[in-house]
Structure formats: C-alpha cells, structure tokens
PDB file of C-alpha atoms in Angstrom:
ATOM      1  CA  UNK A   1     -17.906  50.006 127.551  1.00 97.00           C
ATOM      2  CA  UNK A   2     -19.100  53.532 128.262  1.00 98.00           C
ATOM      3  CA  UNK A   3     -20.087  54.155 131.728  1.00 98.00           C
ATOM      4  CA  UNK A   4     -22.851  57.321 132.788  1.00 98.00           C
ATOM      5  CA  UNK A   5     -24.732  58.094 135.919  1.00 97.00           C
ATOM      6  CA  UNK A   6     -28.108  56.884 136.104  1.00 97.00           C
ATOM      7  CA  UNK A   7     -30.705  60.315 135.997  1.00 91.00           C
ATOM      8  CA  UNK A   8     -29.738  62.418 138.780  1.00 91.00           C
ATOM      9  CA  UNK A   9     -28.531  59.666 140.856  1.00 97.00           C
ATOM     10  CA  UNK A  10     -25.161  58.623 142.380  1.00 97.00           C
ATOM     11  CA  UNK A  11     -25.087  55.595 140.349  1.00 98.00           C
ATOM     12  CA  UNK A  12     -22.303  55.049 138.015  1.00 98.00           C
ATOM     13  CA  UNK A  13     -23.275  52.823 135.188  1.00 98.00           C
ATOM     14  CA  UNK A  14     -22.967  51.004 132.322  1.00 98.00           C
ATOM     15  CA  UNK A  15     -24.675  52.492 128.769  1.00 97.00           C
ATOM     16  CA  UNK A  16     -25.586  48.831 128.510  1.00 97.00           C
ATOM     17  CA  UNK A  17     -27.727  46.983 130.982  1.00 98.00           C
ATOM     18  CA  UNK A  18     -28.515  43.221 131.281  1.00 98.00           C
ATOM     19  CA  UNK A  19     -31.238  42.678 131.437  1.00 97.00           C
ATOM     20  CA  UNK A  20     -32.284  39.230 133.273  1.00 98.00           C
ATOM     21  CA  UNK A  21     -36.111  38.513 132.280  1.00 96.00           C
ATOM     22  CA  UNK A  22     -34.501  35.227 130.119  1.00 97.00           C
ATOM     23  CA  UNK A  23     -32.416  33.650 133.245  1.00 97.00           C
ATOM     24  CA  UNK A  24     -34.705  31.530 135.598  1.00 96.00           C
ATOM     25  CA  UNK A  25     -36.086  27.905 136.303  1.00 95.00           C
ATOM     26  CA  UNK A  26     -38.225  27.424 133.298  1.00 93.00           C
ATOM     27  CA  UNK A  27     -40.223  24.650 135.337  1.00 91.00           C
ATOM     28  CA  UNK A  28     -41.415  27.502 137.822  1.00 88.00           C
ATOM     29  CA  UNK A  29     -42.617  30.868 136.081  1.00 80.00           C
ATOM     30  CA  UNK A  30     -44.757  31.534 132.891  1.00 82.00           C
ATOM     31  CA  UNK A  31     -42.103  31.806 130.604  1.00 87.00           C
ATOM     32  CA  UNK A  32     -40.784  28.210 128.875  1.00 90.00           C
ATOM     33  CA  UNK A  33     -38.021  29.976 127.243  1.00 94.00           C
ATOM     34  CA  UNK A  34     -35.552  31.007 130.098  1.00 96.00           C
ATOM     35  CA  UNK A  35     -32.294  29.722 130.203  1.00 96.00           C
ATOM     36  CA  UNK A  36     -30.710  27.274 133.220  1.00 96.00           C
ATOM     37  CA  UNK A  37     -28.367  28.506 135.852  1.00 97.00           C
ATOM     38  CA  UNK A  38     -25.052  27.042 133.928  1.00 98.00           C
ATOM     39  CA  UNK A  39     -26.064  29.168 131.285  1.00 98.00           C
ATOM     40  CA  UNK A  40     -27.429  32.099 132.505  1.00 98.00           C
ATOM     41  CA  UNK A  41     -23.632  32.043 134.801  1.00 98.00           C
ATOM     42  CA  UNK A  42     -21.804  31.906 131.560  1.00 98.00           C
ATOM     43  CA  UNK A  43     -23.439  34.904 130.267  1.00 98.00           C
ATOM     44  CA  UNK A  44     -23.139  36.911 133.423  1.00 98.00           C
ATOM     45  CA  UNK A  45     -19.633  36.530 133.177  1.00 98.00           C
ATOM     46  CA  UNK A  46     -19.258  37.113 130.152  1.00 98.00           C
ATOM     47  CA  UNK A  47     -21.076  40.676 130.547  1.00 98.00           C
ATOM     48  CA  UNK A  48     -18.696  41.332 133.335  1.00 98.00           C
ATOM     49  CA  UNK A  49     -15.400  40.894 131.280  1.00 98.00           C
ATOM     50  CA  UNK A  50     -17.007  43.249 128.594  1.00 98.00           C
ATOM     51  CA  UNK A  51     -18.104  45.708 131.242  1.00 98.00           C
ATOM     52  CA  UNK A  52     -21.059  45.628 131.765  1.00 98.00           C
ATOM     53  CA  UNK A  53     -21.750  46.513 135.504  1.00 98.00           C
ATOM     54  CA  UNK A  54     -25.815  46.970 135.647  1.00 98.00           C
ATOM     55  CA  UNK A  55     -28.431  44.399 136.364  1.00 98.00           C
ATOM     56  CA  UNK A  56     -31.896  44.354 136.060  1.00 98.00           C
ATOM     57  CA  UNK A  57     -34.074  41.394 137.514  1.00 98.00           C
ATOM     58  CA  UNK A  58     -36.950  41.073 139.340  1.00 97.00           C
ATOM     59  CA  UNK A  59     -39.054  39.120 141.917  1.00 97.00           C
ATOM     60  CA  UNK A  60     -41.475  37.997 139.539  1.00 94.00           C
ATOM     61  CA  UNK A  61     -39.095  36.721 137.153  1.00 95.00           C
ATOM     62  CA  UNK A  62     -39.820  33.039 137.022  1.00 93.00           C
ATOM     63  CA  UNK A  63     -40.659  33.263 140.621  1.00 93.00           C
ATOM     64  CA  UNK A  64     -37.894  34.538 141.964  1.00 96.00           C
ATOM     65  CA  UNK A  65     -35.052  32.303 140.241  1.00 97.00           C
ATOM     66  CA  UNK A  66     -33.969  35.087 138.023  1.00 97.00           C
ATOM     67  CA  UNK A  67     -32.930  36.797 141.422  1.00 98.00           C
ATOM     68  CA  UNK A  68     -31.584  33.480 142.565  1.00 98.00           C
ATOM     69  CA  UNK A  69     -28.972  33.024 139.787  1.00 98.00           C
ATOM     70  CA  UNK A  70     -27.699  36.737 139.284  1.00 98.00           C
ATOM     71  CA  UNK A  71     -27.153  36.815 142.613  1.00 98.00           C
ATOM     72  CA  UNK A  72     -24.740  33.630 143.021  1.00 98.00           C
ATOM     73  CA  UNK A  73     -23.402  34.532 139.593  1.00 98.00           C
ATOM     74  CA  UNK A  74     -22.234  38.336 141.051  1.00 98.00           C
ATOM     75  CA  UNK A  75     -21.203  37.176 144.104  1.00 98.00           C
ATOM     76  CA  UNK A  76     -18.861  34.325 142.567  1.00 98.00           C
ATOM     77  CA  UNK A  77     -17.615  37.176 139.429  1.00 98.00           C
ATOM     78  CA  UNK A  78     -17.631  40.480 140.893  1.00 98.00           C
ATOM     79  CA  UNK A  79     -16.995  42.647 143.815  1.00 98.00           C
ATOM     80  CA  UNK A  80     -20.187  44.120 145.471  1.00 98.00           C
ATOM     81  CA  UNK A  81     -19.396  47.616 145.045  1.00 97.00           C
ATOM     82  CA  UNK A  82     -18.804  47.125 141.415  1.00 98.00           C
ATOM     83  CA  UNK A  83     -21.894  46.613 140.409  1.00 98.00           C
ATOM     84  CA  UNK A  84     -25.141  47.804 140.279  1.00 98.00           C
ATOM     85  CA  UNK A  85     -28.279  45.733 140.977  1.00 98.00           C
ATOM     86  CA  UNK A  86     -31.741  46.491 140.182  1.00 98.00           C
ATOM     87  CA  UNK A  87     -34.461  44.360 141.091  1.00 98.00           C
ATOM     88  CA  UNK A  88     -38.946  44.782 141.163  1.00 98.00           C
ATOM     89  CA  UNK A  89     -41.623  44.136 143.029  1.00 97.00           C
ATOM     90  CA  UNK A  90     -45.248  43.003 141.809  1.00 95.00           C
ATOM     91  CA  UNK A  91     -48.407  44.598 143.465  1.00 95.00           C
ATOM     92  CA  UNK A  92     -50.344  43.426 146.358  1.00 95.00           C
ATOM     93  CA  UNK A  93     -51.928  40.003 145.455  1.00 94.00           C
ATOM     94  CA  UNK A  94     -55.849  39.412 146.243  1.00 94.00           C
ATOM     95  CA  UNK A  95     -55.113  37.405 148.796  1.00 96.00           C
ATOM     96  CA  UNK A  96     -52.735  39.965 150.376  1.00 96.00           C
ATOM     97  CA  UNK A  97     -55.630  42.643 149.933  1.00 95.00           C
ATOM     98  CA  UNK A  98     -57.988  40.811 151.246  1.00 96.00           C
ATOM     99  CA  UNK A  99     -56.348  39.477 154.598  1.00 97.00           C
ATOM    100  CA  UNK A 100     -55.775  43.511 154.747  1.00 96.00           C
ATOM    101  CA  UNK A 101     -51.786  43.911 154.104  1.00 96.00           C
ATOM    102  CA  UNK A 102     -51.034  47.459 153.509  1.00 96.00           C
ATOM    103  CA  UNK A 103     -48.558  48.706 150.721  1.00 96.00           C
ATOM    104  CA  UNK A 104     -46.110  49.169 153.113  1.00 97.00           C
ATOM    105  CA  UNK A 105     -45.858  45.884 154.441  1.00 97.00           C
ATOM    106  CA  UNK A 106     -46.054  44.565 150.684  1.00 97.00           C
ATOM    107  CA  UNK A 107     -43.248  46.434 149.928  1.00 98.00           C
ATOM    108  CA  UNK A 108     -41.626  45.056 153.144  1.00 98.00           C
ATOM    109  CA  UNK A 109     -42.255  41.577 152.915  1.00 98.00           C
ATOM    110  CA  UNK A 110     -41.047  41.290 149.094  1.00 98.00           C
ATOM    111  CA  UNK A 111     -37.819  43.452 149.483  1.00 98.00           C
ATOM    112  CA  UNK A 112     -36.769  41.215 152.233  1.00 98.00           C
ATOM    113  CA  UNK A 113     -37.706  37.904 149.820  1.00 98.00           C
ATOM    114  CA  UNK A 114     -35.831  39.847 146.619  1.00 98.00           C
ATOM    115  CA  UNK A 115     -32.597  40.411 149.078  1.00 98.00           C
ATOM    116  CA  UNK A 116     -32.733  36.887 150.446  1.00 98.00           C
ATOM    117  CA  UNK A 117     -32.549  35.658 146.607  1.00 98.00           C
ATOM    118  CA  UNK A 118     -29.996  37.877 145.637  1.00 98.00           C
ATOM    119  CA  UNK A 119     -27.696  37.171 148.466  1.00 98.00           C
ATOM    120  CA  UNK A 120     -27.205  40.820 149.452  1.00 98.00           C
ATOM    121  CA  UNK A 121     -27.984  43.394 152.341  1.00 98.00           C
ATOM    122  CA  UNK A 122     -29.241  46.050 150.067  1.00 98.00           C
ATOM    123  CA  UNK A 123     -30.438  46.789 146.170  1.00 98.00           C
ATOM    124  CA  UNK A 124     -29.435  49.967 144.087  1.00 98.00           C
ATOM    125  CA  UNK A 125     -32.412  50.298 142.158  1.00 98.00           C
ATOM    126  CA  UNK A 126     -35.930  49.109 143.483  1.00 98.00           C
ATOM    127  CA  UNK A 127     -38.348  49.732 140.399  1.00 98.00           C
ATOM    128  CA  UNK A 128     -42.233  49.370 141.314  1.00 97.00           C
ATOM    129  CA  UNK A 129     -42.930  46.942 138.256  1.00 96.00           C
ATOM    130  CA  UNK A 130     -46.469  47.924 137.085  1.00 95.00           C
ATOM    131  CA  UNK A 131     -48.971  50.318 138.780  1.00 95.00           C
ATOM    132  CA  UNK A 132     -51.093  49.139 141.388  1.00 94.00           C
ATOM    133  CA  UNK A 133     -54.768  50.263 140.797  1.00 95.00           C
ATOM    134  CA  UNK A 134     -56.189  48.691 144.212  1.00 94.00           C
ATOM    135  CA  UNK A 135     -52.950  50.313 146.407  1.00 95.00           C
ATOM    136  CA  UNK A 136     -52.992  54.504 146.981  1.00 95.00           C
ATOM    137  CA  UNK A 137     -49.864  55.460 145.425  1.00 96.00           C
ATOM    138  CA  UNK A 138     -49.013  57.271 148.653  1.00 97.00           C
ATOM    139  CA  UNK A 139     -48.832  54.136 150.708  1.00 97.00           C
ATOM    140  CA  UNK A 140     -46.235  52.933 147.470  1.00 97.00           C
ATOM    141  CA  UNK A 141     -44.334  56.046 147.918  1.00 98.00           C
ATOM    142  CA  UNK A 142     -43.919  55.983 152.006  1.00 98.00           C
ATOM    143  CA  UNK A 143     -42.940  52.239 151.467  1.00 98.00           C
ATOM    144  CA  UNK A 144     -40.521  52.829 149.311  1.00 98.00           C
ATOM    145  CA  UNK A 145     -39.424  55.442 151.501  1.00 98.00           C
ATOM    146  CA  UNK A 146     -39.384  53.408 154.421  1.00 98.00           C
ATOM    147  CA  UNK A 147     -36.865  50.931 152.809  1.00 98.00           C
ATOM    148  CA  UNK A 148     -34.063  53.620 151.588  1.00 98.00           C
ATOM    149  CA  UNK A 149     -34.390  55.121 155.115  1.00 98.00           C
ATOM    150  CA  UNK A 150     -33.615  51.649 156.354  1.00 98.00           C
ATOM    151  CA  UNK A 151     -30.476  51.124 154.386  1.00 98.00           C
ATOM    152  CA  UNK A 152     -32.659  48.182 152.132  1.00 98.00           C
ATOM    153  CA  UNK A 153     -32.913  50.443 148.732  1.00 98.00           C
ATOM    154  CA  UNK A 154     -30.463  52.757 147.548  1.00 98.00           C
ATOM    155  CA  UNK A 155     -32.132  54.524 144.820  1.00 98.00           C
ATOM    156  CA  UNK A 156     -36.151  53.818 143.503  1.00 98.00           C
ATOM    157  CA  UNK A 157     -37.886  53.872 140.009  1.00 98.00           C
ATOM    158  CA  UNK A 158     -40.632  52.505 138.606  1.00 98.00           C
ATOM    159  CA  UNK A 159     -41.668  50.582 135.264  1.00 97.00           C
ATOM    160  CA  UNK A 160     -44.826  50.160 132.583  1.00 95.00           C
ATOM    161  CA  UNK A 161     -46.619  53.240 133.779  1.00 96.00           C
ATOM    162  CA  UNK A 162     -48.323  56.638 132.093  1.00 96.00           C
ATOM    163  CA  UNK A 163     -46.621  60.154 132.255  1.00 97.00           C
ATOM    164  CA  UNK A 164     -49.455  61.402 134.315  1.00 97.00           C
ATOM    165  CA  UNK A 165     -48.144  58.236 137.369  1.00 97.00           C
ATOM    166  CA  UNK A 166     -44.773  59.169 137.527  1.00 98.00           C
ATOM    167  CA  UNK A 167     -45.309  62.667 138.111  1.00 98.00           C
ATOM    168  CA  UNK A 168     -48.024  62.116 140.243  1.00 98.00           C
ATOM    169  CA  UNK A 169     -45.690  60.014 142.356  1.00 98.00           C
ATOM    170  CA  UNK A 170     -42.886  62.189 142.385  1.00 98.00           C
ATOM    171  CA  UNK A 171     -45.069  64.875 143.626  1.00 98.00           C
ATOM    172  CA  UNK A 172     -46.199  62.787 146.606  1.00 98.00           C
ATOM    173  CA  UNK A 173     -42.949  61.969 147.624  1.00 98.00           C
ATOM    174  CA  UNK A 174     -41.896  65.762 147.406  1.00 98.00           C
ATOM    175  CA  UNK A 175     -44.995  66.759 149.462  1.00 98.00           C
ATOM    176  CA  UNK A 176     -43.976  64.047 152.284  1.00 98.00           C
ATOM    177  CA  UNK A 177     -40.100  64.529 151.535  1.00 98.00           C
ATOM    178  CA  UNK A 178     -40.450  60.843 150.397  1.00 98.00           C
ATOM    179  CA  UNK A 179     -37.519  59.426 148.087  1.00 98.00           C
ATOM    180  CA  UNK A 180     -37.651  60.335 144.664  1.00 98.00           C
ATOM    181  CA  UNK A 181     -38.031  57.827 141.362  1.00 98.00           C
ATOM    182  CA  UNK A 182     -35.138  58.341 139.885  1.00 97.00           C
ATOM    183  CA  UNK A 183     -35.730  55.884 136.651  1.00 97.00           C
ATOM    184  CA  UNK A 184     -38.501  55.054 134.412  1.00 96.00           C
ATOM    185  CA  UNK A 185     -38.514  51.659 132.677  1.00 96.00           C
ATOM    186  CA  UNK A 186     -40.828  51.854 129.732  1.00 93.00           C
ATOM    187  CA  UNK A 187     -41.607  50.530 126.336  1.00 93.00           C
ATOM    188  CA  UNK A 188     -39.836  51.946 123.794  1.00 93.00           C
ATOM    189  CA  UNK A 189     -38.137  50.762 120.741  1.00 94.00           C
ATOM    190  CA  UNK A 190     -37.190  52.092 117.120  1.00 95.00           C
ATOM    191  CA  UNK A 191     -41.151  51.468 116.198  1.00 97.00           C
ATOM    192  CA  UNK A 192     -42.721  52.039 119.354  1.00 96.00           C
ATOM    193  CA  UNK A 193     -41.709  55.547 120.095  1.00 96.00           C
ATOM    194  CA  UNK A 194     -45.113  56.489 122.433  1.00 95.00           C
ATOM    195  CA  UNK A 195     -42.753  56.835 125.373  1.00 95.00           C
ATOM    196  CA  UNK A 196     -41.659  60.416 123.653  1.00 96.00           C
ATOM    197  CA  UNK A 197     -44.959  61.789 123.650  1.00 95.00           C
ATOM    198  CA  UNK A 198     -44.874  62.538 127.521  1.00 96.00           C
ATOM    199  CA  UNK A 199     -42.615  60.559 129.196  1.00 96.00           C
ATOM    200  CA  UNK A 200     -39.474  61.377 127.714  1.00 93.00           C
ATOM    201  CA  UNK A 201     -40.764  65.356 127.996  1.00 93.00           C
ATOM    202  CA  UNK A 202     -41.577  64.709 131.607  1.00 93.00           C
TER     203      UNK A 202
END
C-alpha cells in the first residue's frame, strides 16, 4: 500500500480509501443492497491486513449503521491512532428548520450522534455531505469551526458541491479565521471528468 498526506493536512493516508456506503442494516436506509455486519467485519479486516488505513462513512448511510459497524469493526482490528476516520453530516431537516435549529446546533447535534455510532471521542475528517441551500454557509463554516476548536473534528471537507461553494467557503472561514476544508469529495470517474473543469483547477 502507498501511503500520502491528505491535501495540506497532517493526515497520513492510504492512496486507497474504503469507502463504506455498501456496509449497513439493509432493513433501515434506502439502499437494499448493503451488506450485514458479519460481512461488512470481514471486509474491514481484510482492508486492514492489506493496508488500507482510511475510512469513509457517513451518518446518513443506512441511518447511521454504516457508522455503527466500522466503528466496532476498527475498534476490535486496529489501534485508534492508526487509522483515519471520515464520517458526514446531512443538512438541516424541515422539521429542524422549522422548530428554528441553527446550523450550528445541526452540526452539533449530528457530530455527537456520528461519534456515539462510531465509538470514538473525535473524527479526522468531517465532510459536509451536500450543500445546504436553506442554511447560510457561514453558520456551516462557524459550526464546523466550533467542533475542531472543541477537540470533536480534526480536519473538515466537504462533498457533491460546485467550484464556485468550495471557494466561497474557504473564503468565509479565512475572513472569520474559521477551519479550512481541506478535501473535496466529488464525482469523478474515467467518463465523468466535469470535476477538472474547475474543481480540480481550484
């Protein structure tokens, strides 16, 4: 395995990320196709003893089960410090906008949930899943903020967003001296190549 640091981060890792979209109760998300816990164990472990030390999950995979299995599979298979665990959060729900929860507290309230599943006292990489149209991306960014100054978050990124959002973020957070996003998660394959347009430039 070949091992780099992630952007201009601190994090060592591996060229090869698992990703951990197809590990979760099948019975409880939108996706029918995710794999048990016995399974999803077996090939956690089996990404460990090829070196593999990056994971990528998220809150809303399969409602939170995808962070429920990595988590008991890394802390059975590998020493915390030797690995590196990403996890996302979701935007506010309507119901959470309308009973008048701010960004902040969103981003609270779901990194607490996301660490309770995984097991852990912190993340290394917490990647705001999909832009938020109905949140001001400063309340995201001081959030986000909030949680690396509280020892929560390591490092932040974000995923599925334009050129134009991540710079427009990153220059909020430099205004406010504001964490950084440090990672972009996009799209991009051998035939979908968009993400070189701008993104890759930026």
């Amino acid at each position: 395995m070949k091992y780099t640091k992630l952007g201009n981060s601190d994090l060592t890792v591996s060229r090869i990320c698992m990703g951990c979209m197809g590990f979760g109760n099948a019975q409880t998300g939108q996706h029918s196709w995710t794999i048990d816990e016995e399974h999803s164990r077996e090939i956690i472990k089996r990404g460990l003893e090829l070196g593999v030390n990056f994971f990528d999950t998220a809150i809303g995979y399969l409602n939170g089960t995808s962070e429920e299995y990595v988590g008991r599979a890394l802390r059975d298979f590998a020493k915390r410090d030797d690995v590196v665990v990403a996890t996302k959060f979701v935007p506010r729900s309507q119901a959470e906008i309308d009973a008048g929860v701010t960004g902040q507290q969103h981003i609270a309230k779901v990194l607490d949930t996301s660490l309770q599943h995984l097991g852990i006292d912190y993340v290394d990489l917490y990647i705001y899943h999909m832009w938020d149209y109905n949140t001001p991306i400063y309340d995201i960014m001081e959030g986000l903020n909030n949680a690396v100054k509280a020892g929560k978050v390591r490092y932040i990124g974000i995923s599925n967003c334009y050129a134009y959002q991540l710079a427009k973020a990153n220059a909020i957070a430099e205004q406010n001296s504001f964490a950084k996003l440090v990672s972009i998660q996009g799209h991009y394959n051998l035939i979908f190549r968009e993400e070189e347009r701008e993104m890759a430039r930026l």
